């Protein structure tokens, strides 16, 4: 098991980011099957020191979605206007892609809220970054993490620190990482969602960035095909580093083709450092990452370091 | 069952396209599991009046591929230089994406060969179109169709006519088709492969085109997400018509979300005629379509017509 170390400020500065805040839960993607998980998530978030407020349509259901497109657009709209600082997606699933052209991205950026979500939410974060340059967060969602029977402690802790602006340095075991010591804009998310924005106005043009990726339930050849698309689109060569999180639940193939082969192929095709082992993905332990923020990345002695915040505030 | 009508010239003109030709079989994608299917395919193609020749590495195996990248690139290279007019992919699978930046597309176009393939081969056809404007064919592959236990007769017949330049008009039942009577460049193929080229130099910029799509084994929400990507990329709105073939083997969903919902969504989001029922896809019956060719499309009395060739030669 990989060991994770989250470092935070020793002193708490008197800034708005460090003061406890409230969390507004909304459902921009898939419908929620077990509403009690949302209540449970609120309890856990309360225990973590956050007030919580649940959007009026968070439990709406239309087909596979948490409400019609109109309902979910209205929920996004409400999320900007309500008083809590943090807006957390209840879950991923599928549904944001359909809304991208109808969201007022500038208003979202101007709201100053800290948006957090995962998986399908990658489309939200990257569209926001592409359209406005604003930072949002990729991290644990309410239902799958905070509403789980046994929420992971480290995930919870890192989420709290990230939301309070206290997650300054984060390290993880990465024994086979290519050597790197760079700065750049951190961006990425779910690989299928990242790739699903290519060729559209919602794909951020990040040069010299630090790209992080994960996926779930994709066959290795599909993962490779998606990475190939990023390669041919010129995206990979423009990055300073590529961080690979967990690629889980993929179908085992009988043809000797697995993720190690894909990573080997990736390394042979891009002259960009590749770092495996990022604790991020459809897994128990995951870090909360700021999408669109300038960060540092370095490797040393089998560890990789993400410098999220260099005491700039 | 949909009824299909293939119309061909009543008179045979004395042109090179109409004279019998030879077929060169090569393997640019996945490895072949049952080599005897290739032999069987050759017999069926011989019976159809085509000489056949099999590439020396058609049965090569490397990981899941029909040979290493170098072997498959060499096979593509040989296919341009050998004497047969037609070059047919033995099968699809996965593998062309990795080669796109290493293929000499102009040399392929200049060779004047008629390339035919399906599924993974969509990447080949569209890259060739994007890079050179040359026409290739999406149709039955050797192993899955001509090497099948019982090859479909109509598919075989239409392939022969298309290869001899005799497939001039093709109609199929399309009771719910939007009315249309247009001309444009026919292009498309496997939806996942079409979308996998977005944002890369291998995605053809076809304006006022007639886009045809099929897919296999994709969940409806993924089909919709891919169509959404084409929508947001501005591709759908630039077309004169969208022809949907078969979307087969998709996982049944329990959330009331199926292909009919996706098609309904598509129609509500693009002001482009949508025609379902094209006999094309991972199905028994499929037409051989010229990718990159100017064609006509029309609907009348519950039938859709594709005018492949208007006696121009």
Coordinates of C-alpha atoms in Angstrom, one line a residue:
Chain A
X1 CA 0.0 0.0 0.0
X2 CA 1.2 3.4 -0.9
X3 CA 2.0 5.7 2.0
X4 CA 0.7 9.3 1.8
X5 CA 1.9 12.3 3.6
X6 CA -0.1 15.5 3.8
X7 CA 1.7 18.5 5.2
X8 CA -0.2 21.5 6.4
X9 CA 0.6 24.9 7.9
X10 CA 1.9 24.8 11.4
X11 CA 0.4 28.2 12.0
X12 CA -3.0 29.3 11.0
X13 CA -3.0 32.6 9.2
X14 CA -5.9 35.0 9.5
X15 CA -7.2 34.7 6.0
X16 CA -10.6 33.9 4.7
X17 CA -9.3 30.6 3.1
X18 CA -8.3 29.3 6.5
X19 CA -11.5 30.0 8.3
X20 CA -14.1 27.3 8.5
X21 CA -16.8 27.6 5.9
X22 CA -19.9 26.0 4.7
X23 CA -20.6 23.5 2.0
X24 CA -23.5 23.6 -0.4
X25 CA -24.3 20.1 -1.9
X26 CA -25.7 20.0 -5.4
X27 CA -26.3 17.3 -8.1
X28 CA -25.2 18.4 -11.6
X29 CA -24.8 14.8 -12.9
X30 CA -26.3 11.5 -12.1
X31 CA -29.4 10.8 -10.0
X32 CA -28.9 9.6 -6.4
X33 CA -30.0 6.1 -5.7
X34 CA -29.7 6.2 -1.9
X35 CA -30.8 9.6 -0.5
X36 CA -29.7 8.5 3.0
X37 CA -26.1 8.8 1.8
X38 CA -26.5 12.5 1.3
X39 CA -27.7 12.9 4.9
X40 CA -24.8 10.7 6.1
X41 CA -22.4 12.9 4.1
X42 CA -23.7 16.0 5.7
X43 CA -23.2 14.5 9.2
X44 CA -19.6 13.6 8.3
X45 CA -19.0 17.0 6.8
X46 CA -20.5 18.7 9.9
X47 CA -18.2 16.6 12.1
X48 CA -15.3 17.9 10.0
X49 CA -16.3 21.5 10.9
X50 CA -18.3 22.4 7.9
X51 CA -21.9 23.7 7.9
X52 CA -23.9 22.0 5.1
X53 CA -26.8 23.0 3.0
X54 CA -28.4 20.7 0.4
X55 CA -29.8 22.1 -2.9
X56 CA -33.5 21.7 -3.3
X57 CA -33.2 19.5 -6.3
X58 CA -30.2 17.5 -5.1
X59 CA -32.4 14.3 -5.0
X60 CA -34.3 15.0 -8.2
X61 CA -34.5 12.2 -10.8
X62 CA -35.0 12.3 -14.5
X63 CA -34.0 9.3 -16.6
X64 CA -30.5 8.6 -15.3
X65 CA -29.9 12.3 -14.3
X66 CA -30.4 14.2 -11.1
X67 CA -33.2 16.1 -12.8
X68 CA -33.9 17.4 -16.3
X69 CA -31.2 19.6 -18.0
X70 CA -33.2 22.6 -16.9
X71 CA -33.4 21.5 -13.3
X72 CA -29.7 20.8 -13.1
X73 CA -28.8 24.1 -14.8
X74 CA -31.0 25.9 -12.2
X75 CA -29.1 24.0 -9.5
X76 CA -25.8 25.2 -10.9
X77 CA -27.3 28.7 -11.0
X78 CA -28.4 28.5 -7.4
X79 CA -25.0 27.2 -6.3
X80 CA -23.4 30.5 -7.3
X81 CA -25.9 32.6 -5.3
X82 CA -26.2 30.8 -2.0
X83 CA -24.1 31.9 0.9
X84 CA -21.7 28.9 1.5
X85 CA -18.2 29.2 0.2
X86 CA -17.8 25.6 -1.0
X87 CA -20.0 23.8 -3.5
X88 CA -19.7 20.1 -3.5
X89 CA -21.1 17.7 -6.1
X90 CA -23.1 14.9 -4.5
X91 CA -21.8 12.4 -7.1
X92 CA -20.5 11.9 -10.6
X93 CA -22.1 9.6 -13.1
X94 CA -23.0 11.3 -16.4
X95 CA -24.8 14.5 -17.2
X96 CA -22.5 17.6 -17.3
X97 CA -21.5 17.1 -20.9
X98 CA -25.0 18.0 -22.1
X99 CA -25.1 21.2 -20.1
X100 CA -21.7 22.7 -21.1
X101 CA -23.0 25.2 -23.7
X102 CA -25.7 26.4 -21.3
X103 CA -23.7 27.2 -18.2
X104 CA -22.6 30.8 -17.5
X105 CA -19.0 30.0 -16.8
X106 CA -18.0 33.6 -16.2
X107 CA -20.7 34.0 -13.5
X108 CA -19.4 30.8 -11.9
X109 CA -15.8 32.2 -11.9
X110 CA -17.0 35.5 -10.6
X111 CA -18.9 33.8 -7.8
X112 CA -15.6 33.0 -6.1
X113 CA -17.0 29.7 -4.8
X114 CA -14.8 26.7 -4.4
X115 CA -16.4 24.0 -6.6
X116 CA -15.5 20.4 -5.8
X117 CA -16.4 17.2 -7.7
X118 CA -15.1 14.2 -9.4
X119 CA -15.3 11.9 -12.4
X120 CA -18.1 13.4 -14.6
X121 CA -17.3 16.7 -12.8
X122 CA -14.0 16.8 -14.8
X123 CA -16.1 18.3 -17.6
X124 CA -17.2 21.1 -15.2
X125 CA -13.7 21.8 -13.9
X126 CA -12.0 21.8 -17.3
X127 CA -14.8 23.9 -19.0
X128 CA -14.5 26.4 -16.2
X129 CA -10.7 26.5 -16.6
X130 CA -11.0 26.7 -20.4
X131 CA -13.6 29.5 -20.4
X132 CA -12.4 31.6 -17.5
X133 CA -9.1 30.3 -16.0
X134 CA -10.7 29.9 -12.6
X135 CA -9.6 27.2 -10.2
X136 CA -11.9 24.4 -9.0
X137 CA -11.2 21.1 -7.2
X138 CA -11.2 17.5 -8.1
X139 CA -11.8 15.5 -4.9
X140 CA -14.1 13.2 -3.0
X141 CA -17.8 13.6 -3.8
X142 CA -20.5 13.5 -1.1
X143 CA -22.2 10.2 -1.7
X144 CA -19.3 8.0 -2.7
X145 CA -16.9 9.2 0.0
X146 CA -18.5 11.1 2.8
X147 CA -21.7 9.1 2.6
X148 CA -19.8 5.8 2.5
X149 CA -20.2 3.3 5.3
X150 CA -16.7 3.9 6.4
X151 CA -15.3 7.1 4.9
X152 CA -11.5 7.0 4.4
X153 CA -9.8 9.1 7.1
X154 CA -6.9 10.3 5.0
X155 CA -9.2 11.3 2.2
X156 CA -11.4 13.2 4.6
X157 CA -8.4 14.9 6.3
X158 CA -6.9 16.0 3.0
X159 CA -10.2 17.3 1.8
X160 CA -10.6 19.4 4.9
X161 CA -7.1 20.8 4.6
X162 CA -7.5 21.5 0.9
X163 CA -10.8 23.4 1.5
X164 CA -9.3 25.4 4.3
X165 CA -6.2 26.2 2.2
X166 CA -4.0 24.3 4.5
X167 CA -2.9 21.5 2.1
X168 CA 0.5 22.9 1.1
X169 CA 2.6 19.8 0.3
X170 CA 1.6 16.3 -0.6
X171 CA 3.8 13.3 -1.2
X172 CA 3.3 9.7 -2.4
X173 CA 5.4 6.7 -3.1
X174 CA 6.4 6.6 -6.8
X175 CA 9.3 4.2 -7.1
X176 CA 9.4 4.2 -10.9
X177 CA 8.8 7.9 -11.5
X178 CA 10.8 9.7 -14.1
X179 CA 12.9 12.5 -12.5
X180 CA 11.3 15.8 -12.5
X181 CA 11.4 19.2 -10.7
X182 CA 9.0 21.6 -12.4
X183 CA 6.2 24.1 -11.9
X184 CA 3.1 24.3 -14.0
X185 CA -0.7 24.5 -14.0
X186 CA -2.2 21.4 -12.4
X187 CA -5.1 20.1 -14.5
X188 CA -6.8 16.9 -15.6
X189 CA -9.2 14.4 -14.0
X190 CA -11.0 11.5 -15.4
X191 CA -9.3 10.5 -18.7
X192 CA -12.5 9.7 -20.6
X193 CA -13.9 13.0 -19.6
X194 CA -10.7 14.9 -20.4
X195 CA -10.7 13.4 -23.9
X196 CA -14.4 14.0 -24.3
X197 CA -13.7 17.7 -24.4
X198 CA -11.1 17.6 -27.2
X199 CA -12.0 19.7 -30.2
X200 CA -14.6 21.7 -28.2
X201 CA -14.4 25.1 -26.6
X202 CA -14.4 23.4 -23.2
X203 CA -11.0 21.9 -23.5
X204 CA -8.4 24.1 -21.7
X205 CA -5.3 24.9 -23.7
X206 CA -2.7 24.4 -20.9
X207 CA 0.9 24.7 -21.9
X208 CA 3.7 23.6 -19.6
X209 CA 1.1 22.1 -17.3
X210 CA 1.0 19.2 -14.9
X211 CA -1.6 16.8 -16.2
X212 CA -3.2 14.2 -13.9
X213 CA -5.4 11.4 -15.0
X214 CA -7.4 8.4 -13.7
X215 CA -10.1 6.2 -15.0
X216 CA -12.4 3.4 -14.1
X217 CA -13.8 0.5 -16.0
X218 CA -11.9 1.1 -19.2
X219 CA -10.0 -1.6 -21.0
X220 CA -6.3 -0.9 -21.3
X221 CA -6.5 -0.5 -25.1
X222 CA -9.1 2.2 -24.6
X223 CA -6.9 3.9 -22.1
X224 CA -4.1 3.8 -24.7
X225 CA -6.4 5.0 -27.4
X226 CA -7.4 8.0 -25.3
X227 CA -3.8 8.8 -24.4
X228 CA -3.0 8.5 -28.1
X229 CA -5.7 11.1 -28.9
X230 CA -4.1 13.4 -26.4
X231 CA -0.7 12.6 -28.0
X232 CA -1.9 13.3 -31.6
X233 CA -3.7 16.5 -30.4
X234 CA -0.3 17.7 -29.2
X235 CA -1.5 17.9 -25.6
X236 CA 1.0 15.5 -24.0
X237 CA 4.1 17.1 -25.5
X238 CA 3.1 20.5 -24.1
X239 CA 3.1 19.3 -20.5
X240 CA 5.9 19.4 -17.9
X241 CA 4.7 16.2 -16.2
X242 CA 2.0 13.5 -16.4
X243 CA 0.7 12.1 -13.2
X244 CA -1.2 8.8 -13.4
X245 CA -3.6 8.0 -10.6
X246 CA -5.6 4.8 -10.3
X247 CA -7.0 3.0 -13.3
X248 CA -9.4 0.6 -11.7
X249 CA -11.9 -2.1 -12.5
X250 CA -10.6 -2.5 -16.0
X251 CA -11.5 -5.8 -17.7
X252 CA -8.6 -8.2 -17.6
X253 CA -7.4 -9.0 -21.1
X254 CA -6.0 -12.3 -22.1
X255 CA -3.7 -10.9 -24.7
X256 CA -0.8 -9.8 -22.5
X257 CA -2.0 -6.2 -22.8
X258 CA -2.3 -4.5 -19.5
X259 CA -1.8 -1.0 -18.0
X260 CA 2.0 -1.6 -17.6
X261 CA 2.2 -2.0 -21.3
X262 CA 0.3 1.2 -21.9
X263 CA 2.5 3.1 -19.5
X264 CA 5.6 1.7 -21.2
X265 CA 4.1 2.8 -24.6
X266 CA 3.3 6.2 -23.2
X267 CA 6.9 6.7 -22.0
X268 CA 8.3 5.7 -25.4
X269 CA 6.1 8.2 -27.2
X270 CA 6.4 11.4 -25.1
X271 CA 9.5 13.1 -23.8
X272 CA 7.6 14.2 -20.7
X273 CA 8.2 12.7 -17.2
X274 CA 5.5 10.2 -16.2
X275 CA 4.8 9.6 -12.6
X276 CA 2.6 6.7 -11.5
X277 CA 1.1 6.2 -8.1
X278 CA -0.9 9.4 -7.5
X279 CA -3.5 8.5 -4.9
X280 CA -6.4 9.8 -7.0
X281 CA -9.2 7.9 -8.8
X282 CA -12.1 5.6 -8.1
X283 CA -10.3 4.3 -5.1
X284 CA -10.6 4.5 -1.3
X285 CA -7.8 7.1 -0.8
X286 CA -7.8 10.2 -2.9
X287 CA -6.3 13.6 -2.6
X288 CA -8.2 16.8 -3.3
X289 CA -6.5 18.6 -6.2
X290 CA -6.8 22.2 -7.3
X291 CA -7.6 22.2 -11.0
X292 CA -6.1 25.2 -12.8
X293 CA -3.7 26.2 -9.9
X294 CA 0.0 26.7 -10.4
X295 CA 1.8 23.9 -8.4
X296 CA 5.2 22.3 -8.2
X297 CA 6.0 18.7 -8.8
X298 CA 9.3 16.9 -7.9
X299 CA 10.6 13.4 -7.4
X300 CA 13.3 12.2 -5.0
X301 CA 14.3 8.9 -3.4
X302 CA 11.2 7.0 -4.7
X303 CA 8.8 9.7 -3.5
X304 CA 6.9 12.2 -5.6
X305 CA 6.0 15.6 -4.2
X306 CA 3.2 18.0 -5.2
X307 CA 3.7 21.5 -3.9
X308 CA 0.1 22.8 -3.8
X309 CA 0.8 26.0 -1.9
X310 CA 4.1 27.8 -1.3
X311 CA 3.0 30.0 1.6
X312 CA 1.8 32.6 -0.8
X313 CA -1.0 33.8 1.4
Chain B
X1 CA -36.4 -6.7 -40.8
X2 CA -35.3 -3.8 -43.0
X3 CA -35.4 -4.3 -46.7
X4 CA -32.5 -3.2 -48.8
X5 CA -32.3 -2.5 -52.4
X6 CA -29.0 -2.2 -54.3
X7 CA -29.3 -0.8 -57.8
X8 CA -26.5 -1.1 -60.2
X9 CA -25.8 -0.1 -63.8
X10 CA -27.8 -2.0 -66.4
X11 CA -25.0 -1.5 -68.9
X12 CA -21.4 -2.1 -68.1
X13 CA -19.2 0.7 -69.3
X14 CA -15.7 0.1 -70.5
X15 CA -13.9 1.8 -67.6
X16 CA -11.3 0.5 -65.3
X17 CA -13.6 0.7 -62.3
X18 CA -15.9 -1.8 -63.8
X19 CA -13.4 -4.4 -64.7
X20 CA -12.7 -7.2 -62.2
X21 CA -9.7 -6.6 -60.1
X22 CA -7.6 -8.2 -57.4
X23 CA -7.7 -7.8 -53.6
X24 CA -4.7 -7.5 -51.4
X25 CA -5.5 -8.5 -47.8
X26 CA -3.5 -6.9 -45.0
X27 CA -3.8 -6.5 -41.2
X28 CA -3.3 -3.0 -39.9
X29 CA -5.1 -3.5 -36.6
X30 CA -5.8 -6.5 -34.4
X31 CA -4.2 -9.9 -34.5
X32 CA -6.1 -12.7 -36.2
X33 CA -7.2 -15.5 -33.9
X34 CA -8.4 -17.9 -36.5
X35 CA -6.1 -17.9 -39.6
X36 CA -8.3 -20.4 -41.4
X37 CA -10.9 -17.5 -41.7
X38 CA -8.5 -15.6 -43.9
X39 CA -8.2 -18.6 -46.3
X40 CA -12.0 -18.9 -46.2
X41 CA -12.3 -15.2 -47.0
X42 CA -10.0 -15.6 -50.0
X43 CA -12.1 -18.5 -51.4
X44 CA -15.3 -16.4 -51.1
X45 CA -13.6 -13.4 -52.7
X46 CA -12.3 -15.6 -55.5
X47 CA -15.8 -16.9 -56.0
X48 CA -16.9 -13.3 -56.3
X49 CA -14.5 -12.8 -59.2
X50 CA -11.6 -11.2 -57.3
X51 CA -8.1 -12.5 -57.3
X52 CA -6.6 -12.4 -53.8
X53 CA -3.2 -12.0 -52.4
X54 CA -2.4 -12.1 -48.6
X55 CA 0.3 -9.8 -47.1
X56 CA 3.2 -11.7 -45.6
X57 CA 2.5 -10.3 -42.1
X58 CA -1.3 -10.6 -42.2
X59 CA -1.2 -13.3 -39.5
X60 CA 1.6 -11.7 -37.4
X61 CA 0.9 -11.4 -33.7
X62 CA 2.4 -8.9 -31.2
X63 CA 0.4 -8.4 -28.0
X64 CA -3.1 -7.7 -29.2
X65 CA -1.9 -6.4 -32.6
X66 CA -1.3 -8.0 -35.9
X67 CA 2.4 -7.4 -35.5
X68 CA 4.5 -4.7 -33.9
X69 CA 3.9 -1.1 -35.0
X70 CA 6.9 -1.4 -37.4
X71 CA 5.5 -4.6 -38.9
X72 CA 2.0 -3.1 -39.5
X73 CA 3.5 0.1 -40.9
X74 CA 5.6 -2.0 -43.3
X75 CA 2.4 -3.9 -44.3
X76 CA 0.7 -0.6 -45.1
X77 CA 3.7 0.4 -47.1
X78 CA 3.7 -2.9 -49.1
X79 CA -0.1 -2.5 -49.7
X80 CA 0.6 0.6 -51.8
X81 CA 3.2 -1.1 -53.9
X82 CA 1.7 -4.4 -54.7
X83 CA -0.2 -4.8 -58.0
X84 CA -3.8 -5.4 -56.8
X85 CA -6.3 -2.5 -57.1
X86 CA -8.1 -3.2 -53.9
X87 CA -6.6 -3.4 -50.4
X88 CA -8.9 -5.0 -47.8
X89 CA -8.3 -5.1 -44.0
X90 CA -8.6 -8.6 -42.6
X91 CA -10.2 -7.3 -39.5
X92 CA -10.7 -4.3 -37.1
X93 CA -10.0 -4.4 -33.4
X94 CA -7.5 -1.8 -32.3
X95 CA -4.2 -0.6 -33.5
X96 CA -4.4 2.1 -36.2
X97 CA -4.6 5.0 -33.8
X98 CA -1.0 4.3 -32.7
X99 CA 0.3 4.5 -36.3
X100 CA -1.4 7.6 -37.5
X101 CA 1.6 9.9 -37.3
X102 CA 3.9 7.4 -39.0
X103 CA 1.8 6.7 -42.1
X104 CA 2.7 8.4 -45.4
X105 CA -0.9 9.5 -46.2
X106 CA 0.0 11.3 -49.5
X107 CA 1.7 8.2 -50.8
X108 CA -1.4 6.2 -49.9
X109 CA -3.6 8.7 -51.8
X110 CA -1.2 8.7 -54.7
X111 CA -1.2 4.9 -54.9
X112 CA -4.8 5.0 -56.3
X113 CA -5.7 1.8 -54.4
X114 CA -9.2 1.3 -53.1
X115 CA -8.7 0.7 -49.4
X116 CA -11.6 -1.0 -47.5
X117 CA -12.0 -1.7 -43.8
X118 CA -14.3 -1.3 -40.9
X119 CA -14.5 -0.3 -37.2
X120 CA -10.9 0.5 -36.2
X121 CA -10.3 1.2 -39.9
X122 CA -12.4 4.3 -39.5
X123 CA -9.2 6.0 -38.2
X124 CA -7.4 5.0 -41.4
X125 CA -10.2 6.3 -43.7
X126 CA -10.7 9.6 -41.8
X127 CA -7.0 10.3 -41.5
X128 CA -6.6 9.7 -45.2
X129 CA -9.5 12.0 -45.9
X130 CA -8.2 14.7 -43.5
X131 CA -4.7 14.6 -44.8
X132 CA -5.3 14.2 -48.6
X133 CA -9.0 14.3 -49.4
X134 CA -8.7 10.8 -51.0
X135 CA -11.7 8.4 -50.9
X136 CA -11.6 5.0 -49.2
X137 CA -14.3 2.5 -48.3
X138 CA -16.0 1.4 -45.1
X139 CA -17.4 -2.1 -45.6
X140 CA -17.1 -5.7 -44.7
X141 CA -13.7 -6.9 -43.5
X142 CA -12.2 -10.3 -44.6
X143 CA -12.4 -12.3 -41.4
X144 CA -15.7 -11.1 -39.9
X145 CA -17.7 -11.2 -43.1
X146 CA -16.1 -13.1 -46.0
X147 CA -14.5 -15.6 -43.6
X148 CA -17.7 -16.1 -41.6
X149 CA -19.4 -19.5 -41.6
X150 CA -22.2 -18.1 -43.6
X151 CA -21.4 -14.8 -45.3
X152 CA -24.4 -12.5 -45.8
X153 CA -25.3 -12.6 -49.5
X154 CA -26.5 -9.0 -49.8
X155 CA -23.4 -7.7 -48.0
X156 CA -21.2 -9.7 -50.4
X157 CA -23.2 -8.5 -53.4
X158 CA -23.0 -4.8 -52.4
X159 CA -19.3 -5.1 -51.7
X160 CA -18.7 -6.6 -55.2
X161 CA -20.7 -3.8 -56.8
X162 CA -19.1 -1.1 -54.8
X163 CA -15.6 -2.4 -55.7
X164 CA -16.6 -2.6 -59.4
X165 CA -18.0 0.9 -59.3
X166 CA -21.5 -0.5 -60.0
X167 CA -23.2 0.5 -56.7
X168 CA -25.0 3.6 -57.9
X169 CA -28.1 3.9 -55.7
X170 CA -28.9 2.3 -52.4
X171 CA -32.1 2.5 -50.4
X172 CA -33.3 1.3 -47.0
X173 CA -36.4 1.5 -44.9
X174 CA -36.3 4.6 -42.7
X175 CA -39.9 5.2 -41.5
X176 CA -39.0 7.9 -39.0
X177 CA -36.4 9.8 -41.1
X178 CA -36.4 13.5 -41.2
X179 CA -37.2 14.8 -44.7
X180 CA -34.0 15.5 -46.7
X181 CA -32.8 15.9 -50.3
X182 CA -29.2 17.0 -50.2
X183 CA -25.7 16.4 -51.6
X184 CA -22.5 16.3 -49.7
X185 CA -19.4 14.4 -48.8
X186 CA -20.1 11.1 -47.2
X187 CA -18.0 10.4 -44.2
X188 CA -18.0 8.8 -40.8
X189 CA -17.7 5.2 -39.5
X190 CA -17.5 3.9 -36.0
X191 CA -18.6 6.6 -33.6
X192 CA -15.9 5.9 -31.0
X193 CA -13.2 6.0 -33.7
X194 CA -14.6 9.2 -35.3
X195 CA -14.6 10.9 -31.9
X196 CA -11.1 9.6 -31.1
X197 CA -9.7 11.8 -33.8
X198 CA -11.3 15.1 -32.6
X199 CA -8.7 17.7 -31.8
X200 CA -6.0 15.9 -33.9
X201 CA -4.8 16.5 -37.5
X202 CA -6.5 13.3 -38.5
X203 CA -10.0 14.6 -38.0
X204 CA -11.4 15.7 -41.4
X205 CA -13.0 19.1 -41.5
X206 CA -16.0 18.2 -43.6
X207 CA -18.6 21.0 -44.1
X208 CA -22.0 20.3 -45.5
X209 CA -21.3 16.6 -45.3
X210 CA -23.4 13.5 -44.8
X211 CA -22.1 11.9 -41.6
X212 CA -22.8 8.2 -41.0
X213 CA -22.2 6.5 -37.6
X214 CA -22.4 3.1 -35.9
X215 CA -21.0 1.5 -32.8
X216 CA -20.9 -1.7 -30.9
X217 CA -20.8 -2.4 -27.2
X218 CA -21.2 1.1 -26.0
X219 CA -23.7 2.2 -23.3
X220 CA -26.3 4.7 -24.6
X221 CA -24.9 7.4 -22.3
X222 CA -21.5 6.9 -23.9
X223 CA -23.1 7.2 -27.3
X224 CA -24.7 10.4 -26.2
X225 CA -21.5 11.7 -24.7
X226 CA -19.7 11.1 -28.0
X227 CA -22.5 12.7 -30.0
X228 CA -22.3 15.6 -27.5
X229 CA -18.6 16.0 -28.2
X230 CA -19.3 16.2 -31.9
X231 CA -22.1 18.7 -31.1
X232 CA -19.9 20.9 -29.0
X233 CA -17.1 20.7 -31.5
X234 CA -19.4 22.2 -34.1
X235 CA -19.3 19.1 -36.3
X236 CA -22.9 18.1 -36.3
X237 CA -24.3 21.6 -37.2
X238 CA -22.0 21.6 -40.2
X239 CA -23.6 18.5 -41.7
X240 CA -26.4 18.2 -44.2
X241 CA -27.6 14.9 -42.8
X242 CA -26.7 12.4 -40.1
X243 CA -27.2 8.7 -40.9
X244 CA -27.4 6.3 -38.0
X245 CA -26.5 2.7 -38.6
X246 CA -26.6 -0.1 -36.0
X247 CA -25.7 0.5 -32.4
X248 CA -25.4 -3.1 -31.3
X249 CA -24.6 -5.1 -28.1
X250 CA -25.0 -2.1 -25.8
X251 CA -25.6 -2.9 -22.2
X252 CA -29.2 -2.7 -21.3
X253 CA -29.7 0.1 -18.8
X254 CA -32.3 0.0 -16.0
X255 CA -32.8 3.7 -15.9
X256 CA -35.1 4.2 -18.9
X257 CA -32.2 5.4 -20.9
X258 CA -31.8 3.8 -24.3
X259 CA -30.9 4.6 -27.8
X260 CA -34.3 6.0 -28.6
X261 CA -33.8 8.6 -25.9
X262 CA -30.4 9.5 -27.3
X263 CA -31.8 9.9 -30.8
X264 CA -34.6 12.1 -29.5
X265 CA -32.0 14.2 -27.6
X266 CA -29.9 14.4 -30.8
X267 CA -32.8 15.6 -32.8
X268 CA -33.7 18.3 -30.2
X269 CA -30.1 19.6 -30.3
X270 CA -29.2 19.8 -34.0
X271 CA -31.1 21.4 -36.8
X272 CA -29.9 18.6 -39.1
X273 CA -32.0 15.8 -40.6
X274 CA -31.4 12.5 -38.7
X275 CA -32.0 9.2 -40.6
X276 CA -32.0 5.9 -38.7
X277 CA -31.9 2.5 -40.2
X278 CA -28.7 2.6 -42.3
X279 CA -27.7 -1.1 -42.7
X280 CA -24.2 -0.5 -41.5
X281 CA -22.5 -1.6 -38.3
X282 CA -21.5 -4.6 -36.4
X283 CA -24.4 -6.5 -38.0
X284 CA -25.0 -9.2 -40.5
X285 CA -26.0 -6.9 -43.4
X286 CA -23.9 -3.9 -44.2
X287 CA -23.4 -1.7 -47.2
X288 CA -20.0 -0.7 -48.5
X289 CA -19.7 3.1 -48.3
X290 CA -17.3 5.4 -50.0
X291 CA -15.7 7.6 -47.4
X292 CA -14.9 11.1 -48.8
X293 CA -17.1 10.8 -51.9
X294 CA -19.7 13.3 -52.9
X295 CA -23.1 11.6 -52.7
X296 CA -26.8 12.4 -52.6
X297 CA -29.2 11.6 -49.8
X298 CA -33.0 11.8 -49.9
X299 CA -36.0 10.4 -48.1
X300 CA -39.4 9.6 -49.6
X301 CA -42.4 7.5 -48.5
X302 CA -40.6 5.8 -45.6
X303 CA -37.5 5.0 -47.6
X304 CA -34.1 6.7 -47.5
X305 CA -31.9 6.8 -50.7
X306 CA -28.1 7.1 -50.9
X307 CA -27.1 8.1 -54.4
X308 CA -23.5 6.8 -54.5
X309 CA -22.8 7.4 -58.2
X310 CA -24.7 9.5 -60.7
X311 CA -23.4 7.9 -63.9
X312 CA -20.5 10.3 -63.9
X313 CA -18.1 7.9 -65.4

